Amino acid sequence: MCKTEYAVCGNPHLLEGSLSAFLPSLNLAPRLSIPNPWIRSYSFDGKEEWEVNPLYCNTVREIYPYSNSNRLLNIVDMAIFDFLIGNMDRHHYEMFTKFGDDGFLLHLDNARGFGRHSHDEISILAPLSQCCIIKRTTLLRLRLLAEPEYRLSDVMRESLLQDPLAPVLTEPHLLALDRRLQLVLDAVGKCIDTFGEATVVADDTAQPRSPAGHRAEVGT
């Protein structure tokens, strides 16, 4: 079976697949499904604004909650994740309502990830390349995973060996992770060269003060 709308085909009778994990019901864990600002057009007839306007991020920054929270940084994290696995299908993301606007993003529906290991879809990185921001903790982790002793492909290979379905990913898919990781770091490097590290790298390493510590400071 081979259809043009799918990224994989049988060769000749085997077809790549994915596994699904189900979250608790909405009654137990209420969550919102939110359109991705960088959703694709899914059409040959027209394009979304971000696909034709390199300054699109300026518009997003003016829209709540991307204007005054860490949501935009989380979107960039999500885009990096999607680029590494080759997922072009991030039309929505979800959030648990319990944690409010600054909660974490749920990376659901990754079924189109790890399709073509030989192709790197740079457009997936549009949130990073257009906004030119990234969390410091994310950048530090990416740089670590680019080091020879902590190479991302090696870490993934070792981790997946523990899976009952090992090897899970083929060797070309694992090596693609290293190649794409370097492309992410190159994109960050271009942003830093253009705008400076202080503007591009958001410091998210500061620990919030505890209520007790705050009261002590006020009392003095």
PDB file of C-alpha atoms in Angstrom:
ATOM      1  CA  MET A   1       0.000   0.000   0.000  1.00  0.00           C
ATOM      2  CA  CYS A   2       1.400   3.403  -0.934  1.00  0.00           C
ATOM      3  CA  LYS A   3      -0.482   6.690  -1.013  1.00  0.00           C
ATOM      4  CA  THR A   4       0.980  10.053  -1.927  1.00  0.00           C
ATOM      5  CA  GLU A   5      -0.445  11.704   1.209  1.00  0.00           C
ATOM      6  CA  TYR A   6       1.600   9.430   3.483  1.00  0.00           C
ATOM      7  CA  ALA A   7       5.325   9.726   4.081  1.00  0.00           C
ATOM      8  CA  VAL A   8       6.057   5.976   4.063  1.00  0.00           C
ATOM      9  CA  CYS A   9       5.339   3.089   1.719  1.00  0.00           C
ATOM     10  CA  GLY A  10       5.542  -0.704   1.954  1.00  0.00           C
ATOM     11  CA  ASN A  11       8.821  -2.233   0.765  1.00  0.00           C
ATOM     12  CA  PRO A  12       7.226  -4.340  -0.597  1.00  0.00           C
ATOM     13  CA  HIS A  13       4.880  -5.587   2.135  1.00  0.00           C
ATOM     14  CA  LEU A  14       6.216  -4.034   5.342  1.00  0.00           C
ATOM     15  CA  LEU A  15       4.989  -0.630   6.425  1.00  0.00           C
ATOM     16  CA  GLU A  16       6.418   1.607   9.159  1.00  0.00           C
ATOM     17  CA  GLY A  17       4.027   2.208  12.026  1.00  0.00           C
ATOM     18  CA  SER A  18       3.703   3.993  15.346  1.00  0.00           C
ATOM     19  CA  LEU A  19       2.423   3.248  18.811  1.00  0.00           C
ATOM     20  CA  SER A  20      -0.103   5.361  20.689  1.00  0.00           C
ATOM     21  CA  ALA A  21      -0.303   6.226  24.362  1.00  0.00           C
ATOM     22  CA  PHE A  22      -3.594   7.524  25.713  1.00  0.00           C
ATOM     23  CA  LEU A  23      -3.919  10.294  28.296  1.00  0.00           C
ATOM     24  CA  PRO A  24      -6.534  10.258  31.043  1.00  0.00           C
ATOM     25  CA  SER A  25     -10.013  11.397  30.058  1.00  0.00           C
ATOM     26  CA  LEU A  26     -10.768  15.108  29.896  1.00  0.00           C
ATOM     27  CA  ASN A  27     -12.868  14.730  33.044  1.00  0.00           C
ATOM     28  CA  LEU A  28      -9.796  13.658  35.018  1.00  0.00           C
ATOM     29  CA  ALA A  29      -7.206  15.824  33.259  1.00  0.00           C
ATOM     30  CA  PRO A  30      -8.826  18.791  31.465  1.00  0.00           C
ATOM     31  CA  ARG A  31      -6.699  20.149  28.639  1.00  0.00           C
ATOM     32  CA  LEU A  32      -6.899  22.565  25.757  1.00  0.00           C
ATOM     33  CA  SER A  33      -6.094  21.924  22.108  1.00  0.00           C
ATOM     34  CA  ILE A  34      -4.459  25.068  20.690  1.00  0.00           C
ATOM     35  CA  PRO A  35      -3.615  25.755  17.031  1.00  0.00           C
ATOM     36  CA  ASN A  36       0.094  25.978  16.330  1.00  0.00           C
ATOM     37  CA  PRO A  37       0.940  29.534  15.158  1.00  0.00           C
ATOM     38  CA  TRP A  38       3.198  27.879  12.567  1.00  0.00           C
ATOM     39  CA  ILE A  39       0.536  25.495  11.243  1.00  0.00           C
ATOM     40  CA  ARG A  40       1.031  24.420   7.626  1.00  0.00           C
ATOM     41  CA  SER A  41      -1.353  25.234   4.819  1.00  0.00           C
ATOM     42  CA  TYR A  42      -1.853  21.545   3.871  1.00  0.00           C
ATOM     43  CA  SER A  43      -2.766  22.783   0.402  1.00  0.00           C
ATOM     44  CA  PHE A  44      -1.110  23.379  -2.941  1.00  0.00           C
ATOM     45  CA  ASP A  45      -3.344  26.392  -3.542  1.00  0.00           C
ATOM     46  CA  GLY A  46      -2.044  28.795  -0.918  1.00  0.00           C
ATOM     47  CA  LYS A  47       0.398  29.271   1.932  1.00  0.00           C
ATOM     48  CA  GLU A  48       0.186  30.369   5.541  1.00  0.00           C
ATOM     49  CA  GLU A  49       1.613  33.781   6.404  1.00  0.00           C
ATOM     50  CA  TRP A  50       4.696  32.373   8.132  1.00  0.00           C
ATOM     51  CA  GLU A  51       5.598  30.523   4.921  1.00  0.00           C
ATOM     52  CA  VAL A  52       5.879  33.772   2.932  1.00  0.00           C
ATOM     53  CA  ASN A  53       6.648  36.402   5.582  1.00  0.00           C
ATOM     54  CA  PRO A  54      10.058  36.086   7.315  1.00  0.00           C
ATOM     55  CA  LEU A  55       8.923  38.725   9.859  1.00  0.00           C
ATOM     56  CA  TYR A  56       5.875  36.692  10.877  1.00  0.00           C
ATOM     57  CA  CYS A  57       7.180  36.224  14.429  1.00  0.00           C
ATOM     58  CA  ASN A  58       6.746  39.951  15.084  1.00  0.00           C
ATOM     59  CA  THR A  59       3.008  39.418  14.643  1.00  0.00           C
ATOM     60  CA  VAL A  60       2.963  36.383  16.943  1.00  0.00           C
ATOM     61  CA  ARG A  61       4.797  38.296  19.667  1.00  0.00           C
ATOM     62  CA  GLU A  62       1.921  40.771  19.839  1.00  0.00           C
ATOM     63  CA  ILE A  63      -0.708  38.072  20.480  1.00  0.00           C
ATOM     64  CA  TYR A  64      -1.500  36.799  23.960  1.00  0.00           C
ATOM     65  CA  PRO A  65      -0.195  34.520  25.440  1.00  0.00           C
ATOM     66  CA  TYR A  66       2.903  34.646  23.236  1.00  0.00           C
ATOM     67  CA  SER A  67       3.366  38.302  24.193  1.00  0.00           C
ATOM     68  CA  ASN A  68       4.013  37.935  27.906  1.00  0.00           C
ATOM     69  CA  SER A  69       4.812  34.363  28.894  1.00  0.00           C
ATOM     70  CA  ASN A  70       7.267  31.590  28.149  1.00  0.00           C
ATOM     71  CA  ARG A  71       4.836  30.084  25.620  1.00  0.00           C
ATOM     72  CA  LEU A  72       6.854  31.251  22.627  1.00  0.00           C
ATOM     73  CA  LEU A  73      10.002  29.669  24.050  1.00  0.00           C
ATOM     74  CA  ASN A  74       8.083  26.434  24.495  1.00  0.00           C
ATOM     75  CA  ILE A  75       6.927  26.641  20.872  1.00  0.00           C
ATOM     76  CA  VAL A  76      10.571  26.929  19.812  1.00  0.00           C
ATOM     77  CA  ASP A  77      11.421  23.882  21.925  1.00  0.00           C
ATOM     78  CA  MET A  78       8.591  21.997  20.237  1.00  0.00           C
ATOM     79  CA  ALA A  79       9.812  23.022  16.780  1.00  0.00           C
ATOM     80  CA  ILE A  80      13.318  21.758  17.576  1.00  0.00           C
ATOM     81  CA  PHE A  81      11.865  18.449  18.750  1.00  0.00           C
ATOM     82  CA  ASP A  82       9.783  18.158  15.578  1.00  0.00           C
ATOM     83  CA  PHE A  83      12.760  19.003  13.367  1.00  0.00           C
ATOM     84  CA  LEU A  84      14.905  16.334  14.998  1.00  0.00           C
ATOM     85  CA  ILE A  85      12.298  13.651  14.330  1.00  0.00           C
ATOM     86  CA  GLY A  86      11.226  15.102  10.959  1.00  0.00           C
ATOM     87  CA  ASN A  87       7.612  15.785  11.961  1.00  0.00           C
ATOM     88  CA  MET A  88       5.944  18.368   9.679  1.00  0.00           C
ATOM     89  CA  ASP A  89       2.450  17.727  11.039  1.00  0.00           C
ATOM     90  CA  ARG A  90       2.305  19.865  14.207  1.00  0.00           C
ATOM     91  CA  HIS A  91      -1.020  21.566  13.555  1.00  0.00           C
ATOM     92  CA  HIS A  92      -2.036  21.720  17.241  1.00  0.00           C
ATOM     93  CA  TYR A  93      -0.515  21.367  20.678  1.00  0.00           C
ATOM     94  CA  GLU A  94      -2.244  20.673  23.974  1.00  0.00           C
ATOM     95  CA  MET A  95      -1.892  21.935  27.550  1.00  0.00           C
ATOM     96  CA  PHE A  96      -3.319  20.817  30.863  1.00  0.00           C
ATOM     97  CA  THR A  97      -5.583  23.611  32.085  1.00  0.00           C
ATOM     98  CA  LYS A  98      -4.529  23.012  35.706  1.00  0.00           C
ATOM     99  CA  PHE A  99      -1.157  24.724  35.155  1.00  0.00           C
ATOM    100  CA  GLY A 100      -2.445  27.883  33.459  1.00  0.00           C
ATOM    101  CA  ASP A 101      -0.831  29.791  30.619  1.00  0.00           C
ATOM    102  CA  ASP A 102       2.738  28.969  31.629  1.00  0.00           C
ATOM    103  CA  GLY A 103       2.218  25.209  31.744  1.00  0.00           C
ATOM    104  CA  PHE A 104       4.187  22.821  29.576  1.00  0.00           C
ATOM    105  CA  LEU A 105       3.145  21.823  26.062  1.00  0.00           C
ATOM    106  CA  LEU A 106       1.987  18.284  25.341  1.00  0.00           C
ATOM    107  CA  HIS A 107       3.768  16.881  22.286  1.00  0.00           C
ATOM    108  CA  LEU A 108       0.966  14.598  21.069  1.00  0.00           C
ATOM    109  CA  ASP A 109       0.470  12.986  17.666  1.00  0.00           C
ATOM    110  CA  ASN A 110       4.029  12.404  16.476  1.00  0.00           C
ATOM    111  CA  ALA A 111       3.000   9.688  14.021  1.00  0.00           C
ATOM    112  CA  ARG A 112       4.643  11.381  11.043  1.00  0.00           C
ATOM    113  CA  GLY A 113       7.998  11.564  12.770  1.00  0.00           C
ATOM    114  CA  PHE A 114      10.962   9.499  11.544  1.00  0.00           C
ATOM    115  CA  GLY A 115       9.655   9.219   8.004  1.00  0.00           C
ATOM    116  CA  ARG A 116      12.400  10.184   5.528  1.00  0.00           C
ATOM    117  CA  HIS A 117      15.775   9.944   7.230  1.00  0.00           C
ATOM    118  CA  SER A 118      17.550  11.402   4.186  1.00  0.00           C
ATOM    119  CA  HIS A 119      15.570  14.667   4.123  1.00  0.00           C
ATOM    120  CA  ASP A 120      15.903  17.538   6.609  1.00  0.00           C
ATOM    121  CA  GLU A 121      12.833  19.798   6.404  1.00  0.00           C
ATOM    122  CA  ILE A 122      14.328  23.129   7.436  1.00  0.00           C
ATOM    123  CA  SER A 123      10.938  24.872   7.399  1.00  0.00           C
ATOM    124  CA  ILE A 124      10.044  23.025  10.609  1.00  0.00           C
ATOM    125  CA  LEU A 125      12.565  25.288  12.349  1.00  0.00           C
ATOM    126  CA  ALA A 126      10.689  28.454  11.339  1.00  0.00           C
ATOM    127  CA  PRO A 127       9.792  29.400  14.965  1.00  0.00           C
ATOM    128  CA  LEU A 128      13.496  29.326  15.850  1.00  0.00           C
ATOM    129  CA  SER A 129      14.842  30.997  12.719  1.00  0.00           C
ATOM    130  CA  GLN A 130      12.130  33.679  12.596  1.00  0.00           C
ATOM    131  CA  CYS A 131      11.946  34.504  16.311  1.00  0.00           C
ATOM    132  CA  CYS A 132      15.647  33.946  17.046  1.00  0.00           C
ATOM    133  CA  ILE A 133      15.087  32.978  20.684  1.00  0.00           C
ATOM    134  CA  ILE A 134      15.892  29.815  22.593  1.00  0.00           C
ATOM    135  CA  LYS A 135      16.035  28.774  26.245  1.00  0.00           C
ATOM    136  CA  ARG A 136      19.513  28.651  27.715  1.00  0.00           C
ATOM    137  CA  THR A 137      18.820  25.217  29.198  1.00  0.00           C
ATOM    138  CA  THR A 138      17.734  23.938  25.776  1.00  0.00           C
ATOM    139  CA  LEU A 139      20.835  25.312  24.086  1.00  0.00           C
ATOM    140  CA  LEU A 140      23.141  23.852  26.730  1.00  0.00           C
ATOM    141  CA  ARG A 141      21.513  20.428  26.356  1.00  0.00           C
ATOM    142  CA  LEU A 142      21.783  20.538  22.571  1.00  0.00           C
ATOM    143  CA  ARG A 143      25.430  21.522  22.751  1.00  0.00           C
ATOM    144  CA  LEU A 144      26.087  18.644  25.149  1.00  0.00           C
ATOM    145  CA  LEU A 145      24.386  16.159  22.821  1.00  0.00           C
ATOM    146  CA  ALA A 146      26.632  17.370  19.996  1.00  0.00           C
ATOM    147  CA  GLU A 147      29.785  16.412  21.928  1.00  0.00           C
ATOM    148  CA  PRO A 148      31.436  13.125  20.824  1.00  0.00           C
ATOM    149  CA  GLU A 149      31.090  11.503  24.251  1.00  0.00           C
ATOM    150  CA  TYR A 150      27.364  12.352  24.533  1.00  0.00           C
ATOM    151  CA  ARG A 151      26.317  12.173  20.880  1.00  0.00           C
ATOM    152  CA  LEU A 152      22.547  12.195  20.464  1.00  0.00           C
ATOM    153  CA  SER A 153      22.516   9.129  18.200  1.00  0.00           C
ATOM    154  CA  ASP A 154      24.527   7.149  20.755  1.00  0.00           C
ATOM    155  CA  VAL A 155      22.304   8.227  23.638  1.00  0.00           C
ATOM    156  CA  MET A 156      19.168   7.280  21.687  1.00  0.00           C
ATOM    157  CA  ARG A 157      20.647   3.978  20.516  1.00  0.00           C
ATOM    158  CA  GLU A 158      21.557   2.979  24.063  1.00  0.00           C
ATOM    159  CA  SER A 159      18.191   4.060  25.430  1.00  0.00           C
ATOM    160  CA  LEU A 160      16.181   2.222  22.783  1.00  0.00           C
ATOM    161  CA  LEU A 161      18.085  -1.011  23.355  1.00  0.00           C
ATOM    162  CA  GLN A 162      16.100  -1.326  26.590  1.00  0.00           C
ATOM    163  CA  ASP A 163      12.816  -1.264  24.666  1.00  0.00           C
ATOM    164  CA  PRO A 164      10.983  -4.571  24.099  1.00  0.00           C
ATOM    165  CA  LEU A 165      10.637  -3.566  20.426  1.00  0.00           C
ATOM    166  CA  ALA A 166      14.338  -2.778  19.989  1.00  0.00           C
ATOM    167  CA  PRO A 167      15.937  -1.474  17.861  1.00  0.00           C
ATOM    168  CA  VAL A 168      12.834   0.768  17.183  1.00  0.00           C
ATOM    169  CA  LEU A 169      14.792   3.189  14.967  1.00  0.00           C
ATOM    170  CA  THR A 170      17.000   2.220  12.051  1.00  0.00           C
ATOM    171  CA  GLU A 171      20.623   3.310  11.974  1.00  0.00           C
ATOM    172  CA  PRO A 172      20.024   5.945   9.246  1.00  0.00           C
ATOM    173  CA  HIS A 173      17.338   7.530  11.440  1.00  0.00           C
ATOM    174  CA  LEU A 174      19.718   7.640  14.395  1.00  0.00           C
ATOM    175  CA  LEU A 175      22.477   9.250  12.337  1.00  0.00           C
ATOM    176  CA  ALA A 176      19.975  11.767  10.998  1.00  0.00           C
ATOM    177  CA  LEU A 177      19.511  13.008  14.576  1.00  0.00           C
ATOM    178  CA  ASP A 178      23.171  14.066  14.738  1.00  0.00           C
ATOM    179  CA  ARG A 179      22.980  15.812  11.377  1.00  0.00           C
ATOM    180  CA  ARG A 180      19.788  17.670  12.273  1.00  0.00           C
ATOM    181  CA  LEU A 181      21.114  18.626  15.694  1.00  0.00           C
ATOM    182  CA  GLN A 182      24.037  20.363  14.014  1.00  0.00           C
ATOM    183  CA  LEU A 183      21.604  22.222  11.753  1.00  0.00           C
ATOM    184  CA  VAL A 184      19.729  23.454  14.831  1.00  0.00           C
ATOM    185  CA  LEU A 185      22.963  24.705  16.379  1.00  0.00           C
ATOM    186  CA  ASP A 186      23.872  26.383  13.081  1.00  0.00           C
ATOM    187  CA  ALA A 187      20.496  28.190  13.081  1.00  0.00           C
ATOM    188  CA  VAL A 188      21.079  29.385  16.645  1.00  0.00           C
ATOM    189  CA  GLY A 189      24.572  30.499  15.685  1.00  0.00           C
ATOM    190  CA  LYS A 190      23.233  32.624  12.826  1.00  0.00           C
ATOM    191  CA  CYS A 191      20.755  34.270  15.195  1.00  0.00           C
ATOM    192  CA  ILE A 192      23.491  35.026  17.715  1.00  0.00           C
ATOM    193  CA  ASP A 193      25.727  36.476  14.993  1.00  0.00           C
ATOM    194  CA  THR A 194      22.868  38.752  13.921  1.00  0.00           C
ATOM    195  CA  PHE A 195      21.314  39.824  17.234  1.00  0.00           C
ATOM    196  CA  GLY A 196      23.826  38.891  19.934  1.00  0.00           C
ATOM    197  CA  GLU A 197      23.675  36.131  22.524  1.00  0.00           C
ATOM    198  CA  ALA A 198      22.029  38.311  25.169  1.00  0.00           C
ATOM    199  CA  THR A 199      19.030  38.838  22.889  1.00  0.00           C
ATOM    200  CA  VAL A 200      18.755  35.314  21.493  1.00  0.00           C
ATOM    201  CA  VAL A 201      19.428  33.131  24.552  1.00  0.00           C
ATOM    202  CA  ALA A 202      16.742  33.469  27.223  1.00  0.00           C
ATOM    203  CA  ASP A 203      18.018  32.757  30.719  1.00  0.00           C
ATOM    204  CA  ASP A 204      15.606  30.245  32.210  1.00  0.00           C
ATOM    205  CA  THR A 205      18.111  28.890  34.734  1.00  0.00           C
ATOM    206  CA  ALA A 206      17.242  31.285  37.588  1.00  0.00           C
ATOM    207  CA  GLN A 207      15.479  29.550  40.456  1.00  0.00           C
ATOM    208  CA  PRO A 208      12.332  31.261  41.767  1.00  0.00           C
ATOM    209  CA  ARG A 209      12.522  32.492  45.322  1.00  0.00           C
ATOM    210  CA  SER A 210      10.612  30.497  47.893  1.00  0.00           C
ATOM    211  CA  PRO A 211       7.733  32.216  49.736  1.00  0.00           C
ATOM    212  CA  ALA A 212       9.647  31.832  53.012  1.00  0.00           C
ATOM    213  CA  GLY A 213      12.742  33.507  51.602  1.00  0.00           C
ATOM    214  CA  HIS A 214      10.651  36.335  50.201  1.00  0.00           C
ATOM    215  CA  ARG A 215       9.002  36.940  53.582  1.00  0.00           C
ATOM    216  CA  ALA A 216      12.401  37.023  55.305  1.00  0.00           C
ATOM    217  CA  GLU A 217      13.645  39.608  52.828  1.00  0.00           C
ATOM    218  CA  VAL A 218      10.577  41.776  53.324  1.00  0.00           C
ATOM    219  CA  GLY A 219      10.918  41.502  57.121  1.00  0.00           C
ATOM    220  CA  THR A 220      14.451  42.804  57.075  1.00  0.00           C
TER     221      THR A 220
END
